Amino acid sequence: MATNEDQKQTESGRHQEVGHKSLLQSDALYQYILETSVYPREHEAMKELRELTAKHPWNIMTTSADEGQFLNMLLKLINAKNTMEIGVYTGYSLLATALAIPEDGKILAMDINKENYELGLPVIKKAGVAHKIDFREGPALPVLDEMVKDEKNHGSYDFIFVDADKDNYINYHQRLIDLVKVGGVIGYDNTLWNGSVVAPPDAPLRKYVRYYRDFVLELNKALAADPRIEICMLPVGDGITICRRIK
Ligand code: SAM
Ligand code: CA
């Protein structure tokens, strides 16, 4: 939902990143990052998808341009080839992934909503990377349950991005830890949850922020205590926790 402040920024040519797209306390600094290093290097298809998504009523869900750039870089740094994404929406992070992995790379992409994926799909096709994507419509958990039953899926993923129902992140983690390879990475998105993880109990939070906050707090504690992973929580976007499987 655009606030008066957002409106003012749009009018004055400032960034139009929607929703809580940065936890940086300085809006000017965020604008600087976008203008100096993100927008000038953004793939034209990423720009097209970002602009298309900005017109969609649920645009608050999209991954921000700076986080898209970060994911793209991370995937290349770890030479990711076999990847998974839970929570696709119109596909901005999916496209960042598809553009980063090699020609024969794969993304198993899951979302309960196919319509939104189909909104972005023409842009993904135009970018020539749709062949890397295996989209499954439906809840991710049953798919993961099936996958863990088969030993050959164990340790087979280089990178997994989780950006869906926050109340299931712990359940996802229990399964994904078997599916990601040792040395591979799982990224959990929105782990600073609009900054609400440090909000006082009586803070006036939006209903959905308040509802999911406890799940995010639980997840953060569980990840920090999990000896099977090394972690790094980054204040990019709405917070992303990078987990590297070590055993
Ligand atoms: N990564 C996306 C992007 O870059 O635009 C944003 C994903 S959005 C924050 C969360 C998505 O999770 C929604 O599209 C929603 O339909 C999906 N979702 C919610 N519950 C789900 C579930 N149980 N299984 C799979 N996807 C789910
Ligand atoms: Ca997100």
mmCIF file of C-alpha atoms and ligand atoms in Angstrom:
data_model
loop_
_atom_site.group_PDB
_atom_site.id
_atom_site.type_symbol
_atom_site.label_atom_id
_atom_site.label_comp_id
_atom_site.label_asym_id
_atom_site.label_seq_id
_atom_site.Cartn_x
_atom_site.Cartn_y
_atom_site.Cartn_z
ATOM 1 C CA MET A 1 0.000 0.000 0.000
ATOM 2 C CA ALA A 2 1.530 3.305 -1.056
ATOM 3 C CA THR A 3 1.859 5.795 1.781
ATOM 4 C CA ASN A 4 1.979 9.572 1.344
ATOM 5 C CA GLU A 5 5.692 9.286 1.914
ATOM 6 C CA ASP A 6 6.029 6.732 -0.916
ATOM 7 C CA GLN A 7 3.954 8.992 -3.141
ATOM 8 C CA LYS A 8 6.179 11.954 -2.377
ATOM 9 C CA GLN A 9 9.252 9.872 -3.197
ATOM 10 C CA THR A 10 7.771 8.752 -6.498
ATOM 11 C CA GLU A 11 6.964 12.319 -7.470
ATOM 12 C CA SER A 12 10.474 13.494 -6.656
ATOM 13 C CA GLY A 13 12.032 10.663 -8.699
ATOM 14 C CA ARG A 14 13.105 8.650 -5.703
ATOM 15 C CA HIS A 15 12.966 4.881 -5.541
ATOM 16 C CA GLN A 16 9.672 3.136 -6.023
ATOM 17 C CA GLU A 17 10.596 -0.089 -4.270
ATOM 18 C CA VAL A 18 7.358 -1.258 -2.778
ATOM 19 C CA GLY A 19 6.635 -2.198 0.803
ATOM 20 C CA HIS A 20 9.233 -2.898 3.470
ATOM 21 C CA LYS A 21 12.006 -3.393 0.981
ATOM 22 C CA SER A 22 14.857 -2.287 3.146
ATOM 23 C CA LEU A 23 15.511 -2.202 6.828
ATOM 24 C CA LEU A 24 18.144 0.487 6.343
ATOM 25 C CA GLN A 25 17.352 3.386 8.612
ATOM 26 C CA SER A 26 18.415 5.876 5.973
ATOM 27 C CA ASP A 27 16.175 5.998 2.959
ATOM 28 C CA ALA A 28 18.751 8.139 1.160
ATOM 29 C CA LEU A 29 21.354 5.433 1.651
ATOM 30 C CA TYR A 30 19.019 2.800 0.220
ATOM 31 C CA GLN A 31 18.321 5.065 -2.738
ATOM 32 C CA TYR A 32 22.073 5.454 -3.172
ATOM 33 C CA ILE A 33 22.610 1.662 -3.243
ATOM 34 C CA LEU A 34 19.857 1.179 -5.814
ATOM 35 C CA GLU A 35 20.984 4.021 -8.060
ATOM 36 C CA THR A 36 24.712 3.399 -7.801
ATOM 37 C CA SER A 37 25.036 -0.344 -7.958
ATOM 38 C CA VAL A 38 21.701 -2.082 -8.487
ATOM 39 C CA TYR A 39 19.658 -0.405 -11.216
ATOM 40 C CA PRO A 40 22.601 0.306 -13.570
ATOM 41 C CA ARG A 41 23.524 -3.408 -13.542
ATOM 42 C CA GLU A 42 20.033 -4.910 -13.431
ATOM 43 C CA HIS A 43 19.340 -7.355 -16.281
ATOM 44 C CA GLU A 44 16.727 -5.898 -18.642
ATOM 45 C CA ALA A 45 14.389 -8.828 -18.007
ATOM 46 C CA MET A 46 14.685 -8.296 -14.246
ATOM 47 C CA LYS A 47 13.756 -4.648 -14.766
ATOM 48 C CA GLU A 48 10.809 -5.582 -16.934
ATOM 49 C CA LEU A 49 9.571 -8.120 -14.384
ATOM 50 C CA ARG A 50 10.068 -5.659 -11.520
ATOM 51 C CA GLU A 51 8.044 -3.001 -13.325
ATOM 52 C CA LEU A 52 5.317 -5.465 -14.266
ATOM 53 C CA THR A 53 5.110 -6.718 -10.675
ATOM 54 C CA ALA A 54 4.935 -3.163 -9.286
ATOM 55 C CA LYS A 55 1.504 -2.846 -10.923
ATOM 56 C CA HIS A 56 0.180 -6.003 -9.235
ATOM 57 C CA PRO A 57 -1.992 -5.544 -6.119
ATOM 58 C CA TRP A 58 0.173 -7.885 -4.003
ATOM 59 C CA ASN A 59 3.438 -6.239 -5.031
ATOM 60 C CA ILE A 60 4.499 -5.943 -1.390
ATOM 61 C CA MET A 61 5.504 -9.635 -1.664
ATOM 62 C CA THR A 62 8.119 -9.204 -4.369
ATOM 63 C CA THR A 63 11.842 -9.530 -3.753
ATOM 64 C CA SER A 64 13.574 -6.138 -3.892
ATOM 65 C CA ALA A 65 16.035 -5.295 -6.652
ATOM 66 C CA ASP A 66 19.015 -5.195 -4.274
ATOM 67 C CA GLU A 67 18.128 -8.615 -2.856
ATOM 68 C CA GLY A 68 17.692 -9.963 -6.388
ATOM 69 C CA GLN A 69 21.200 -8.754 -7.187
ATOM 70 C CA PHE A 70 22.518 -10.347 -3.997
ATOM 71 C CA LEU A 71 20.918 -13.724 -4.788
ATOM 72 C CA ASN A 72 22.274 -13.636 -8.328
ATOM 73 C CA MET A 73 25.789 -12.958 -7.019
ATOM 74 C CA LEU A 74 25.579 -15.600 -4.271
ATOM 75 C CA LEU A 75 24.450 -18.297 -6.706
ATOM 76 C CA LYS A 76 27.368 -17.530 -8.996
ATOM 77 C CA LEU A 77 29.854 -17.463 -6.100
ATOM 78 C CA ILE A 78 28.841 -20.964 -5.007
ATOM 79 C CA ASN A 79 28.504 -22.283 -8.587
ATOM 80 C CA ALA A 80 24.951 -23.395 -7.887
ATOM 81 C CA LYS A 81 23.433 -25.695 -10.471
ATOM 82 C CA ASN A 82 20.646 -27.701 -8.855
ATOM 83 C CA THR A 83 18.383 -25.309 -6.959
ATOM 84 C CA MET A 84 14.960 -25.009 -5.372
ATOM 85 C CA GLU A 85 12.648 -22.108 -4.605
ATOM 86 C CA ILE A 86 9.652 -22.195 -2.275
ATOM 87 C CA GLY A 87 7.440 -19.144 -2.867
ATOM 88 C CA VAL A 88 7.597 -17.791 -6.401
ATOM 89 C CA TYR A 89 4.908 -15.070 -6.711
ATOM 90 C CA THR A 90 5.612 -13.368 -10.099
ATOM 91 C CA GLY A 91 9.131 -14.773 -10.219
ATOM 92 C CA TYR A 92 11.599 -11.970 -9.489
ATOM 93 C CA SER A 93 13.891 -14.089 -7.267
ATOM 94 C CA LEU A 94 13.249 -17.046 -9.591
ATOM 95 C CA LEU A 95 14.508 -15.049 -12.559
ATOM 96 C CA ALA A 96 17.523 -13.863 -10.544
ATOM 97 C CA THR A 97 18.266 -17.560 -9.929
ATOM 98 C CA ALA A 98 17.576 -18.700 -13.479
ATOM 99 C CA LEU A 99 19.917 -16.046 -14.872
ATOM 100 C CA ALA A 100 22.697 -17.008 -12.439
ATOM 101 C CA ILE A 101 22.830 -20.779 -12.912
ATOM 102 C CA PRO A 102 24.362 -22.483 -15.984
ATOM 103 C CA GLU A 103 22.409 -23.472 -19.125
ATOM 104 C CA ASP A 104 21.845 -26.975 -17.772
ATOM 105 C CA GLY A 105 21.029 -25.746 -14.260
ATOM 106 C CA LYS A 106 17.678 -26.575 -12.666
ATOM 107 C CA ILE A 107 15.191 -24.868 -10.361
ATOM 108 C CA LEU A 108 12.394 -26.771 -8.703
ATOM 109 C CA ALA A 109 9.945 -23.909 -8.073
ATOM 110 C CA MET A 110 6.873 -24.300 -5.891
ATOM 111 C CA ASP A 111 3.930 -22.043 -5.191
ATOM 112 C CA ILE A 112 0.274 -22.561 -4.323
ATOM 113 C CA ASN A 113 -0.564 -19.831 -6.818
ATOM 114 C CA LYS A 114 0.172 -20.460 -10.490
ATOM 115 C CA GLU A 115 -1.579 -17.356 -11.835
ATOM 116 C CA ASN A 116 1.049 -14.995 -10.468
ATOM 117 C CA TYR A 117 3.865 -17.158 -11.830
ATOM 118 C CA GLU A 118 2.156 -17.039 -15.215
ATOM 119 C CA LEU A 119 2.122 -13.245 -15.095
ATOM 120 C CA GLY A 120 5.908 -13.201 -15.013
ATOM 121 C CA LEU A 121 6.466 -16.244 -17.213
ATOM 122 C CA PRO A 122 6.477 -14.405 -20.581
ATOM 123 C CA VAL A 123 9.362 -12.242 -19.321
ATOM 124 C CA ILE A 124 11.227 -15.332 -18.066
ATOM 125 C CA LYS A 125 10.686 -17.008 -21.455
ATOM 126 C CA LYS A 126 11.885 -13.927 -23.314
ATOM 127 C CA ALA A 127 15.060 -13.990 -21.202
ATOM 128 C CA GLY A 128 15.642 -17.543 -22.512
ATOM 129 C CA VAL A 129 15.826 -19.242 -19.124
ATOM 130 C CA ALA A 130 12.373 -20.857 -18.711
ATOM 131 C CA HIS A 131 13.771 -24.296 -19.630
ATOM 132 C CA LYS A 132 15.641 -24.364 -16.313
ATOM 133 C CA ILE A 133 12.412 -24.122 -14.298
ATOM 134 C CA ASP A 134 10.229 -26.997 -13.138
ATOM 135 C CA PHE A 135 7.198 -25.218 -11.629
ATOM 136 C CA ARG A 136 4.901 -27.206 -9.326
ATOM 137 C CA GLU A 137 1.621 -25.689 -8.278
ATOM 138 C CA GLY A 138 0.568 -26.548 -4.739
ATOM 139 C CA PRO A 139 1.832 -26.549 -1.163
ATOM 140 C CA ALA A 140 5.539 -27.260 -0.885
ATOM 141 C CA LEU A 141 5.519 -29.442 2.225
ATOM 142 C CA PRO A 142 3.961 -32.602 0.684
ATOM 143 C CA VAL A 143 6.401 -32.348 -2.247
ATOM 144 C CA LEU A 144 9.321 -32.167 0.190
ATOM 145 C CA ASP A 145 7.910 -35.120 2.158
ATOM 146 C CA GLU A 146 7.869 -37.203 -1.011
ATOM 147 C CA MET A 147 11.376 -36.105 -1.917
ATOM 148 C CA VAL A 148 12.937 -37.003 1.435
ATOM 149 C CA LYS A 149 11.541 -40.527 1.144
ATOM 150 C CA ASP A 150 13.872 -41.116 -1.780
ATOM 151 C CA GLU A 151 17.533 -41.332 -0.735
ATOM 152 C CA LYS A 152 18.715 -40.212 -4.134
ATOM 153 C CA ASN A 153 17.370 -36.717 -3.458
ATOM 154 C CA HIS A 154 19.412 -36.429 -0.285
ATOM 155 C CA GLY A 155 22.281 -33.977 -0.523
ATOM 156 C CA SER A 156 21.329 -33.097 -4.094
ATOM 157 C CA TYR A 157 20.682 -29.343 -3.890
ATOM 158 C CA ASP A 158 23.325 -26.640 -4.139
ATOM 159 C CA PHE A 159 20.965 -23.824 -3.180
ATOM 160 C CA ILE A 160 17.438 -23.490 -1.813
ATOM 161 C CA PHE A 161 15.573 -20.193 -1.383
ATOM 162 C CA VAL A 162 12.644 -20.209 1.041
ATOM 163 C CA ASP A 163 10.266 -17.269 0.686
ATOM 164 C CA ALA A 164 6.766 -18.588 1.418
ATOM 165 C CA ASP A 165 4.530 -19.274 4.452
ATOM 166 C CA LYS A 166 6.586 -18.241 7.481
ATOM 167 C CA ASP A 167 4.640 -20.558 9.812
ATOM 168 C CA ASN A 168 6.096 -23.514 7.912
ATOM 169 C CA TYR A 169 9.744 -22.483 7.777
ATOM 170 C CA ILE A 170 10.680 -24.807 10.645
ATOM 171 C CA ASN A 171 8.904 -27.682 8.889
ATOM 172 C CA TYR A 172 10.706 -26.827 5.659
ATOM 173 C CA HIS A 173 14.024 -26.728 7.460
ATOM 174 C CA GLN A 174 13.529 -30.232 8.893
ATOM 175 C CA ARG A 175 13.232 -31.582 5.349
ATOM 176 C CA LEU A 176 15.550 -29.244 3.450
ATOM 177 C CA ILE A 177 18.501 -30.035 5.678
ATOM 178 C CA ASP A 178 18.468 -33.543 4.149
ATOM 179 C CA LEU A 179 17.955 -32.319 0.589
ATOM 180 C CA VAL A 180 20.694 -29.674 0.498
ATOM 181 C CA LYS A 181 24.206 -31.008 0.033
ATOM 182 C CA VAL A 182 26.922 -30.588 2.640
ATOM 183 C CA GLY A 183 28.506 -27.261 1.664
ATOM 184 C CA GLY A 184 25.248 -26.180 0.015
ATOM 185 C CA VAL A 185 23.173 -23.195 1.059
ATOM 186 C CA ILE A 186 19.612 -22.574 2.208
ATOM 187 C CA GLY A 187 18.431 -18.942 2.271
ATOM 188 C CA TYR A 188 15.487 -18.151 4.545
ATOM 189 C CA ASP A 189 13.889 -14.860 3.599
ATOM 190 C CA ASN A 190 12.193 -12.229 5.776
ATOM 191 C CA THR A 191 13.955 -13.305 8.957
ATOM 192 C CA LEU A 192 13.890 -9.742 10.343
ATOM 193 C CA TRP A 193 10.169 -9.626 9.572
ATOM 194 C CA ASN A 194 9.634 -5.936 9.010
ATOM 195 C CA GLY A 195 11.830 -5.192 12.036
ATOM 196 C CA SER A 196 9.095 -6.674 14.236
ATOM 197 C CA VAL A 197 11.499 -9.201 15.781
ATOM 198 C CA VAL A 198 12.566 -6.423 18.158
ATOM 199 C CA ALA A 199 9.204 -4.654 18.511
ATOM 200 C CA PRO A 200 7.886 -4.200 22.063
ATOM 201 C CA PRO A 201 4.845 -6.374 22.909
ATOM 202 C CA ASP A 202 2.418 -3.421 22.620
ATOM 203 C CA ALA A 203 3.785 -2.123 19.294
ATOM 204 C CA PRO A 204 1.052 -1.345 16.736
ATOM 205 C CA LEU A 205 1.907 -4.051 14.207
ATOM 206 C CA ARG A 206 -0.122 -4.948 11.156
ATOM 207 C CA LYS A 207 -2.173 -8.070 11.807
ATOM 208 C CA TYR A 208 -0.210 -10.403 9.521
ATOM 209 C CA VAL A 209 3.093 -9.055 10.818
ATOM 210 C CA ARG A 210 2.013 -9.770 14.391
ATOM 211 C CA TYR A 211 0.684 -13.223 13.468
ATOM 212 C CA TYR A 212 3.853 -14.481 11.803
ATOM 213 C CA ARG A 213 6.306 -12.758 14.142
ATOM 214 C CA ASP A 214 6.408 -15.586 16.685
ATOM 215 C CA PHE A 215 7.138 -18.116 13.941
ATOM 216 C CA VAL A 216 10.009 -15.988 12.665
ATOM 217 C CA LEU A 217 11.388 -15.585 16.214
ATOM 218 C CA GLU A 218 11.204 -19.357 16.729
ATOM 219 C CA LEU A 219 12.905 -20.003 13.404
ATOM 220 C CA ASN A 220 15.732 -17.595 14.173
ATOM 221 C CA LYS A 221 16.362 -19.310 17.513
ATOM 222 C CA ALA A 222 16.236 -22.765 15.947
ATOM 223 C CA LEU A 223 18.658 -21.856 13.141
ATOM 224 C CA ALA A 224 21.109 -20.294 15.593
ATOM 225 C CA ALA A 225 21.052 -23.502 17.673
ATOM 226 C CA ASP A 226 21.320 -25.969 14.767
ATOM 227 C CA PRO A 227 24.792 -27.592 14.722
ATOM 228 C CA ARG A 228 24.275 -28.919 11.174
ATOM 229 C CA ILE A 229 24.593 -25.426 9.694
ATOM 230 C CA GLU A 230 26.681 -22.282 9.791
ATOM 231 C CA ILE A 231 24.567 -19.143 9.558
ATOM 232 C CA CYS A 232 24.787 -15.509 8.594
ATOM 233 C CA MET A 233 21.828 -13.160 8.987
ATOM 234 C CA LEU A 234 21.967 -10.265 6.573
ATOM 235 C CA PRO A 235 19.899 -7.062 6.718
ATOM 236 C CA VAL A 236 19.261 -7.197 2.972
ATOM 237 C CA GLY A 237 15.635 -6.717 1.960
ATOM 238 C CA ASP A 238 13.561 -7.833 4.939
ATOM 239 C CA GLY A 239 16.421 -9.881 6.335
ATOM 240 C CA ILE A 240 17.798 -13.077 4.862
ATOM 241 C CA THR A 241 19.494 -15.857 6.830
ATOM 242 C CA ILE A 242 22.062 -17.739 4.827
ATOM 243 C CA CYS A 243 22.609 -21.269 6.133
ATOM 244 C CA ARG A 244 25.501 -23.416 4.957
ATOM 245 C CA ARG A 245 25.123 -27.105 5.693
ATOM 246 C CA ILE A 246 28.228 -28.459 7.368
ATOM 247 C CA LYS A 247 27.070 -31.967 8.344
HETATM 248 N N1 SAM B 1 10.121 -15.011 -4.038
HETATM 249 C C1 SAM B 1 9.009 -14.252 -4.563
HETATM 250 C C2 SAM B 1 9.473 -13.072 -5.394
HETATM 251 O O1 SAM B 1 10.684 -12.882 -5.574
HETATM 252 O O2 SAM B 1 8.631 -12.319 -5.866
HETATM 253 C C3 SAM B 1 8.070 -13.788 -3.482
HETATM 254 C C4 SAM B 1 7.302 -14.889 -2.804
HETATM 255 S S1 SAM B 1 5.931 -14.305 -1.857
HETATM 256 C C5 SAM B 1 6.708 -13.427 -0.554
HETATM 257 C C6 SAM B 1 5.335 -15.743 -1.023
HETATM 258 C C7 SAM B 1 4.720 -16.790 -1.936
HETATM 259 O O3 SAM B 1 4.569 -17.995 -1.195
HETATM 260 C C8 SAM B 1 3.339 -16.438 -2.477
HETATM 261 O O4 SAM B 1 3.372 -16.384 -3.883
HETATM 262 C C9 SAM B 1 2.441 -17.566 -1.964
HETATM 263 O O5 SAM B 1 1.460 -17.968 -2.907
HETATM 264 C C10 SAM B 1 3.455 -18.674 -1.705
HETATM 265 N N2 SAM B 1 3.030 -19.683 -0.725
HETATM 266 C C11 SAM B 1 2.310 -19.491 0.407
HETATM 267 N N3 SAM B 1 2.125 -20.657 1.046
HETATM 268 C C12 SAM B 1 2.763 -21.607 0.310
HETATM 269 C C13 SAM B 1 2.946 -23.012 0.454
HETATM 270 N N4 SAM B 1 2.434 -23.662 1.489
HETATM 271 N N5 SAM B 1 3.662 -23.680 -0.478
HETATM 272 C C14 SAM B 1 4.191 -23.016 -1.539
HETATM 273 N N6 SAM B 1 4.047 -21.682 -1.723
HETATM 274 C C15 SAM B 1 3.342 -20.990 -0.824
HETATM 275 CA CA CA B 2 10.508 -12.284 0.798
#
